[in-house]
Structures are given as structure tokens and as C-alpha cells.
Coordinates of C-alpha atoms in Angstrom, one line a residue:
M1 CA 99.4 107.9 -30.3
V2 CA 98.4 109.6 -26.8
S3 CA 98.8 113.6 -26.6
M4 CA 101.3 114.6 -24.4
P5 CA 99.0 116.7 -22.0
R6 CA 97.0 113.4 -21.4
K7 CA 100.1 111.6 -21.1
V8 CA 101.1 114.2 -18.2
L9 CA 97.5 114.1 -16.7
F10 CA 97.7 110.3 -16.6
I11 CA 100.9 110.1 -14.6
Y12 CA 99.6 112.9 -12.4
S13 CA 96.7 110.9 -11.7
I14 CA 98.6 108.0 -10.9
L15 CA 101.1 109.8 -8.5
L16 CA 98.1 111.4 -6.7
A17 CA 96.4 107.9 -6.3
L18 CA 99.8 106.7 -4.8
T19 CA 100.5 109.7 -2.4
L20 CA 96.9 109.0 -1.1
L21 CA 97.3 105.2 -0.6
L22 CA 100.8 106.0 1.3
A23 CA 99.2 108.9 3.4
A24 CA 96.2 105.9 4.5
C25 CA 98.8 103.5 5.5
G26 CA 100.8 105.7 7.8
K27 CA 97.9 106.7 9.9
A28 CA 98.1 104.9 13.2
S29 CA 94.6 102.9 14.3
P30 CA 93.2 105.3 17.2
S31 CA 93.7 102.9 20.0
A32 CA 90.4 102.1 22.4
T33 CA 90.3 104.5 25.2
Q34 CA 89.8 102.8 28.8
T35 CA 87.8 104.3 31.3
P36 CA 89.3 104.7 34.4
T37 CA 88.0 102.5 37.3
E38 CA 87.7 103.8 41.1
S39 CA 89.9 101.9 43.6
P40 CA 87.0 100.2 46.0
T41 CA 86.7 102.3 49.7
P42 CA 87.5 99.9 52.3
A43 CA 84.8 99.3 54.8
I44 CA 85.0 101.4 57.7
T45 CA 85.0 98.5 60.7
A46 CA 83.9 99.2 64.2
T47 CA 87.1 98.7 66.5
S48 CA 87.2 97.9 70.1
T49 CA 89.1 99.6 73.0
A50 CA 90.5 97.1 75.1
A51 CA 89.8 97.4 78.8
P52 CA 92.6 98.7 81.0
G53 CA 94.3 96.2 83.2
R54 CA 93.5 96.2 86.6
L55 CA 95.4 96.8 90.2
V56 CA 93.7 95.2 92.9
Y57 CA 94.1 96.3 96.8
V58 CA 92.8 93.1 99.0
T59 CA 93.2 95.2 102.6
S60 CA 91.0 95.5 105.7
A61 CA 92.4 99.0 106.7
P62 CA 90.4 102.0 105.4
A63 CA 91.9 104.0 102.9
D64 CA 92.3 106.8 105.5
S65 CA 94.4 105.1 108.0
D66 CA 96.4 103.1 105.4
P67 CA 99.8 103.9 104.9
Y68 CA 99.9 102.4 101.4
A69 CA 96.2 102.9 100.0
A70 CA 97.4 106.6 98.4
L71 CA 100.7 105.0 97.0
I72 CA 98.8 102.1 95.0
S73 CA 95.9 104.2 93.8
E74 CA 98.6 106.9 92.3
F75 CA 101.0 103.7 91.0
A76 CA 97.7 102.5 89.0
A77 CA 96.8 106.1 88.0
A78 CA 99.9 106.6 86.4
S79 CA 100.4 103.3 84.9
G80 CA 97.2 103.2 83.2
L81 CA 95.8 100.5 85.2
E82 CA 92.6 100.6 86.9
Y83 CA 92.3 101.0 90.9
V84 CA 90.0 98.5 92.6
P85 CA 90.3 98.1 96.4
S86 CA 89.0 94.9 98.0
T87 CA 88.3 93.2 101.6
V88 CA 88.1 90.0 99.9
L89 CA 89.9 87.9 97.6
D90 CA 87.5 85.9 95.3
V91 CA 86.3 85.5 91.8
S92 CA 85.0 89.3 91.8
V93 CA 88.3 90.5 91.9
L94 CA 90.8 87.8 90.0
T95 CA 89.2 88.5 87.0
P96 CA 90.8 88.1 83.6
D97 CA 91.8 91.7 83.1
A98 CA 93.5 91.5 86.7
K99 CA 97.2 92.4 86.0
I100 CA 98.4 93.1 89.8
V101 CA 96.9 91.9 93.1
L102 CA 98.5 93.1 95.8
L103 CA 97.6 91.7 99.6
Q104 CA 97.6 92.9 102.9
T105 CA 98.0 89.6 104.6
A106 CA 98.4 85.9 102.9
P107 CA 95.1 83.9 102.7
A108 CA 95.1 80.7 104.1
D109 CA 94.7 79.2 100.4
L110 CA 97.6 81.5 99.1
G111 CA 99.1 79.0 97.6
A112 CA 96.0 77.8 95.5
V113 CA 95.5 80.9 94.6
L114 CA 99.2 81.1 92.9
D115 CA 98.7 78.1 90.9
S116 CA 95.0 79.0 89.8
N117 CA 96.7 82.6 88.8
P118 CA 99.4 82.2 87.0
K119 CA 99.2 85.2 84.8
V120 CA 98.3 87.5 87.6
Q121 CA 101.3 88.9 89.4
F122 CA 100.6 88.9 93.5
I123 CA 102.6 91.0 96.0
L124 CA 102.1 90.1 99.2
L125 CA 102.6 93.2 102.1
G126 CA 104.5 90.7 104.2
S127 CA 106.9 87.2 104.8
S128 CA 105.4 84.1 102.8
E129 CA 107.2 80.4 102.7
L130 CA 106.2 80.6 99.0
T131 CA 108.9 82.9 97.9
G132 CA 109.8 80.4 95.0
K133 CA 106.7 81.2 93.4
P134 CA 107.4 83.1 89.9
N135 CA 104.3 85.1 90.6
L136 CA 104.4 86.1 94.2
S137 CA 106.5 88.9 95.5
T138 CA 107.0 90.1 99.3
V139 CA 107.5 93.4 101.0
S140 CA 108.1 92.5 104.2
A141 CA 109.5 94.6 107.6
R142 CA 110.3 91.8 110.2
P143 CA 109.0 93.0 113.8
E144 CA 111.8 91.0 115.4
D145 CA 114.2 93.0 113.2
V146 CA 112.6 96.1 115.1
Y147 CA 113.4 94.5 118.4
F148 CA 116.9 93.9 117.5
L149 CA 117.3 97.2 116.9
A150 CA 115.8 98.7 119.5
G151 CA 118.3 96.8 121.9
Y152 CA 121.0 98.1 119.7
I153 CA 120.2 101.6 119.4
S154 CA 119.1 101.9 123.7
T155 CA 122.8 100.2 124.4
L156 CA 124.6 102.1 121.7
I157 CA 123.5 105.3 123.4
A158 CA 123.4 104.4 127.2
N159 CA 125.6 105.4 129.8
D160 CA 127.8 102.4 131.0
W161 CA 125.7 100.0 128.6
R162 CA 122.8 100.6 131.1
S163 CA 119.6 100.2 128.6
A164 CA 116.4 98.2 129.5
G165 CA 113.0 97.5 127.8
L166 CA 109.4 96.8 129.3
F167 CA 107.5 94.4 126.6
A168 CA 104.0 93.4 126.2
G169 CA 104.1 89.7 126.3
N170 CA 101.1 88.2 124.7
T171 CA 101.5 88.8 121.2
P172 CA 102.6 86.7 118.3
L173 CA 106.2 87.9 118.9
A174 CA 106.7 87.1 122.7
P175 CA 108.8 86.0 123.6
G176 CA 111.0 86.5 120.4
A177 CA 111.0 90.4 121.0
S178 CA 112.5 90.6 124.2
Q179 CA 114.9 88.1 123.1
A180 CA 115.4 89.9 120.2
F181 CA 116.4 93.2 121.9
I182 CA 118.7 91.4 124.7
N183 CA 120.4 89.9 121.4
G184 CA 120.8 93.6 119.8
G185 CA 122.2 95.4 123.5
R186 CA 124.7 92.1 123.1
Y187 CA 125.3 92.8 119.8
V188 CA 126.9 96.5 120.9
C189 CA 128.8 95.5 124.2
G190 CA 129.1 91.4 124.1
K191 CA 128.9 90.5 127.7
C192 CA 127.7 94.4 128.3
N193 CA 129.5 94.3 131.5
P194 CA 128.8 97.3 133.7
S195 CA 132.1 99.6 135.0
Y196 CA 130.1 100.4 138.6
P197 CA 127.7 98.4 140.8
P198 CA 124.8 97.2 140.7
V199 CA 126.4 94.9 138.5
V200 CA 123.9 93.0 136.7
D201 CA 122.9 91.5 133.5
L202 CA 122.4 94.1 130.6
P203 CA 120.1 95.1 129.0
Q204 CA 117.4 94.4 131.8
V205 CA 114.3 93.1 130.1
T206 CA 110.8 93.0 131.4
T207 CA 107.7 91.5 129.6
L208 CA 103.4 92.2 131.5
P209 CA 100.7 91.2 129.5
A210 CA 99.5 94.1 127.0
D211 CA 96.3 94.7 129.6
S212 CA 98.2 94.9 132.6
P213 CA 97.2 97.3 134.9
A214 CA 99.3 100.7 134.7
A215 CA 100.6 99.6 138.4
Y216 CA 102.1 96.8 137.0
W217 CA 104.0 98.8 134.0
L218 CA 105.1 101.4 137.0
S219 CA 106.6 99.0 139.1
S220 CA 108.5 97.3 136.5
A221 CA 109.9 100.4 135.7
N222 CA 111.0 101.4 139.2
D223 CA 112.5 98.0 139.2
M224 CA 114.5 99.1 136.1
L225 CA 115.6 102.3 137.8
L226 CA 117.2 100.4 140.4
Y227 CA 119.8 98.8 138.5
G228 CA 120.8 102.6 137.0
V229 CA 119.2 102.1 133.5
N230 CA 119.4 105.4 132.0
V231 CA 117.8 104.4 128.3
M232 CA 114.8 102.2 128.4
F233 CA 112.8 100.8 125.4
L234 CA 108.6 101.2 126.1
D235 CA 106.6 98.6 124.1
S236 CA 103.1 100.7 123.1
A237 CA 101.7 99.3 125.9
A238 CA 104.2 100.4 128.4
A239 CA 103.9 103.9 127.8
T240 CA 101.8 104.9 130.4
P241 CA 101.5 108.2 131.8
E242 CA 102.8 107.1 135.1
V243 CA 105.6 105.1 133.4
L244 CA 106.4 108.4 131.1
S245 CA 106.4 110.8 134.2
T246 CA 108.5 108.4 136.8
L247 CA 111.1 108.1 133.8
A248 CA 111.2 111.6 132.9
A249 CA 111.8 112.6 136.5
D250 CA 114.9 110.3 136.2
N251 CA 115.9 111.8 133.1
V252 CA 115.8 108.3 131.5
S253 CA 116.2 108.4 128.0
L254 CA 113.3 106.9 125.5
I255 CA 113.2 104.8 122.7
G256 CA 109.9 103.4 121.3
I257 CA 107.9 102.8 118.1
T258 CA 105.6 105.2 118.2
A259 CA 105.7 109.2 117.9
P260 CA 106.9 110.7 120.9
P261 CA 104.2 111.5 123.5
A262 CA 103.2 115.2 124.0
G263 CA 105.6 117.3 126.9
Y264 CA 108.3 113.7 126.1
E265 CA 110.1 115.2 123.3
S266 CA 113.1 116.2 125.1
I267 CA 113.8 112.6 126.7
W268 CA 112.6 110.9 123.3
A269 CA 115.8 109.7 121.7
A270 CA 113.9 107.9 118.8
T271 CA 111.2 106.0 117.5
L272 CA 112.1 103.1 114.9
T273 CA 109.7 102.7 112.4
S274 CA 109.8 100.1 109.4
D275 CA 108.4 102.3 106.3
A276 CA 108.1 100.1 103.3
S277 CA 106.4 102.5 100.9
A278 CA 110.0 102.7 99.0
A279 CA 110.4 99.3 98.7
L280 CA 106.8 98.5 97.2
Q281 CA 107.2 101.4 94.7
Q282 CA 110.2 99.5 93.6
V283 CA 108.5 95.9 93.5
L284 CA 105.2 97.6 92.0
E285 CA 107.7 98.8 89.2
A286 CA 109.2 95.6 88.6
V287 CA 106.3 93.6 88.3
L288 CA 104.7 95.6 86.3
K289 CA 107.1 94.7 84.0
G290 CA 106.4 91.0 84.3
Q291 CA 109.7 90.5 86.7
G292 CA 107.6 88.9 89.5
G293 CA 109.3 86.9 92.5
Q294 CA 111.0 89.5 94.1
T295 CA 111.4 89.3 97.8
V296 CA 112.7 92.6 99.7
T297 CA 112.8 92.8 103.2
V298 CA 112.6 96.8 104.7
P299 CA 115.5 98.1 106.8
V300 CA 114.3 99.4 109.9
A301 CA 114.6 103.3 110.0
L302 CA 115.2 106.3 112.9
T303 CA 112.5 108.8 112.8
N304 CA 111.9 111.4 115.7
V305 CA 115.6 111.4 116.0
N306 CA 116.9 113.7 118.9
S307 CA 120.6 114.5 117.9
Q308 CA 121.5 115.4 121.5
L309 CA 120.8 111.7 122.4
V310 CA 121.6 109.9 119.2
T311 CA 124.7 111.9 118.0
P312 CA 124.6 111.6 114.0
A313 CA 127.8 109.3 114.0
R314 CA 125.5 107.2 115.9
Q315 CA 122.8 107.3 113.5
D316 CA 124.9 106.3 111.1
L317 CA 125.9 103.3 112.7
F318 CA 122.6 102.9 113.4
T319 CA 121.9 102.6 109.9
Q320 CA 124.8 100.4 108.5
V321 CA 123.7 97.5 110.9
A322 CA 120.2 98.2 109.9
G323 CA 121.1 97.4 106.3
M324 CA 122.8 94.3 107.3
V325 CA 120.0 93.0 109.4
A326 CA 117.6 93.5 106.7
A327 CA 120.1 91.6 104.2
G328 CA 120.4 89.0 106.8
E329 CA 123.8 89.2 107.6
I330 CA 122.9 89.7 111.1
G331 CA 120.5 87.3 112.6
T332 CA 118.2 88.7 115.4
Q333 CA 117.6 85.4 117.5
S334 CA 120.9 84.6 118.4
I335 CA 124.1 86.7 119.9
P336 CA 126.0 87.2 116.9

């Protein structure tokens, strides 16, 4: 028979063994620690900077006398384009980065150039029969509009409609210039019948070769004075010193297409001009956005205005008619 102390010792040993076994079973086996891996650093690749688009201006005029060179250059800089002036239109300027090409005059093969460069927007400073092309825009100031409006303003301010014009005849506009002048005058007064003698057709016009001697121009001016003319338009070739001094002595008001000669400001009524700067800026902005095929006709404007001879009300009338002429609402080559 086992004694009580040994029995207690045996039971204690059994309990101790069970306790150790249960403790061992309760411990979680340690998990393997994962070593963090570094993300691969992306390789640095060289990036190429795209070349800026080019704005090419093809012109034969010297930059210091070209009325649009500064405007075009400034537009290019403001638009992030490289400005490239050139005297020729060839493969040297029609490069893949050419975005806008501005032409002072149209080359003979303009149609072929447009078809060969469909992604280039062309702007022509003049009129063209190719206005249906989506990559051609035109900014034109029709010379015949100037002469029509010269006849209009001369007759509008003349006493008894007695206006006249002296024209250079051996120019590309002749005889269209003098006829446009007559039509402009008759737009004001219809048949323009004077109210006192001498009764003559008005407005009066005389056309001479541009290189005529000064005596010929003076003789024509004197003939006009016999008809009681009191307002006269002078083409550039006709504004000789002899003609100017003779007309000034007779107190004839003058209209021209140049600034008034020194000493004749008091009788110079106005200068007609057709500055295309604002229209060109408008078209440049449009074609830069890809809106090609623009056709803008520049209205004729008055500068060097003597408000004593051309009143503000008559200036307003001129502006209205000039806008209608530019819009094609008034034709210059027929009596409206």
C-alpha cells in the first residue's frame, strides 16, 4: 500500500507534467520575418524639347519700311512661335514645323503650294481667286475702293458738287481708278447737275501717264479750275509743287492718298488710307487656332482730317459708306 505522502507526490508530478504540456501547446510557433524589398527606382530617360512652330513672313520689303513687319514679329513672340522673315517661298521655309506662312504677294503657283502643304495655314496680304481653300486666308484692301471713296468724299464736301480728280493712267488700276472715282461722286449726287454755269459733267477727271512732265499736270489742273472746281483729288504723281501752289492760290481743297505736303495742311481736307493692321491681327489670331479660310476686306479710312473742311457729320457718313463698300454692299465699278 502506497503511503499518503508518496501518493500526493505522484499526483503532483502528474499535474506538473500536464501543466507543462498544456503550456507548450498554447504557444504560437514564431512566423518567419520577411525582409522588406526596395521598390525599383525608375530609370531616368532623356526628354526631347519640341521645336516651336514657325511663323514665316515672305516679303520683299525692307523691315524698316514694311508697315506689318513689327506687328507680325510681335505676334509670333507673344504666341510662342519662331519668327522667320524670308524673301522666297521654297522648301527652306516650308519645313515641317512651319505653322503659319504670311505672303506679301501671291506666287504664280499658289494653288499648288496650298495643296502640297495642307497642314500649313497661309495668309495672303491681298485678294485671291483661291478663297475656297481651307488653308488660305486673305486680308485685302482693294485699291478701287480707295478711289471710289475719294470721289465720294470729294463730292460730298464740294460746293455745288464741283469736284475733280487728277489720275496717273499707266498703272494696273487705270482706267478703273478714274471710273471708280466718278462712281463714288455720283453716289453722292446722282447726275450731279451744278446749279450755275459752267454746266459740266461732275465730277471731272483727267488721266495722264505717271511720268508726265510737271507742265502737263499743271495744264490739266488749270483746265479743272475753268470748270469752277473747288475740291480736287490728286494721285501721287499729280501732286507736283506747281500743281499744289496753283490750287492753293485758288483756295481749292485737296484730297490725296499721302500725307499733306508741308505748307499745304490748311487746304488739305483728308488722306484716304487702308491700313490692314487690325484685320491682320484678327486673322492671325484665327489661323493660330486652326480657323483657316478667313476672308477680310479692309475698309478705307480717313486720316489727316481737317475738320474745318470735313465736318464730323460728314466723317460719320464716310465711315458708314466705307463699311458698306468693304462689305460688298456697294459696288465701285458701277453707279449704285
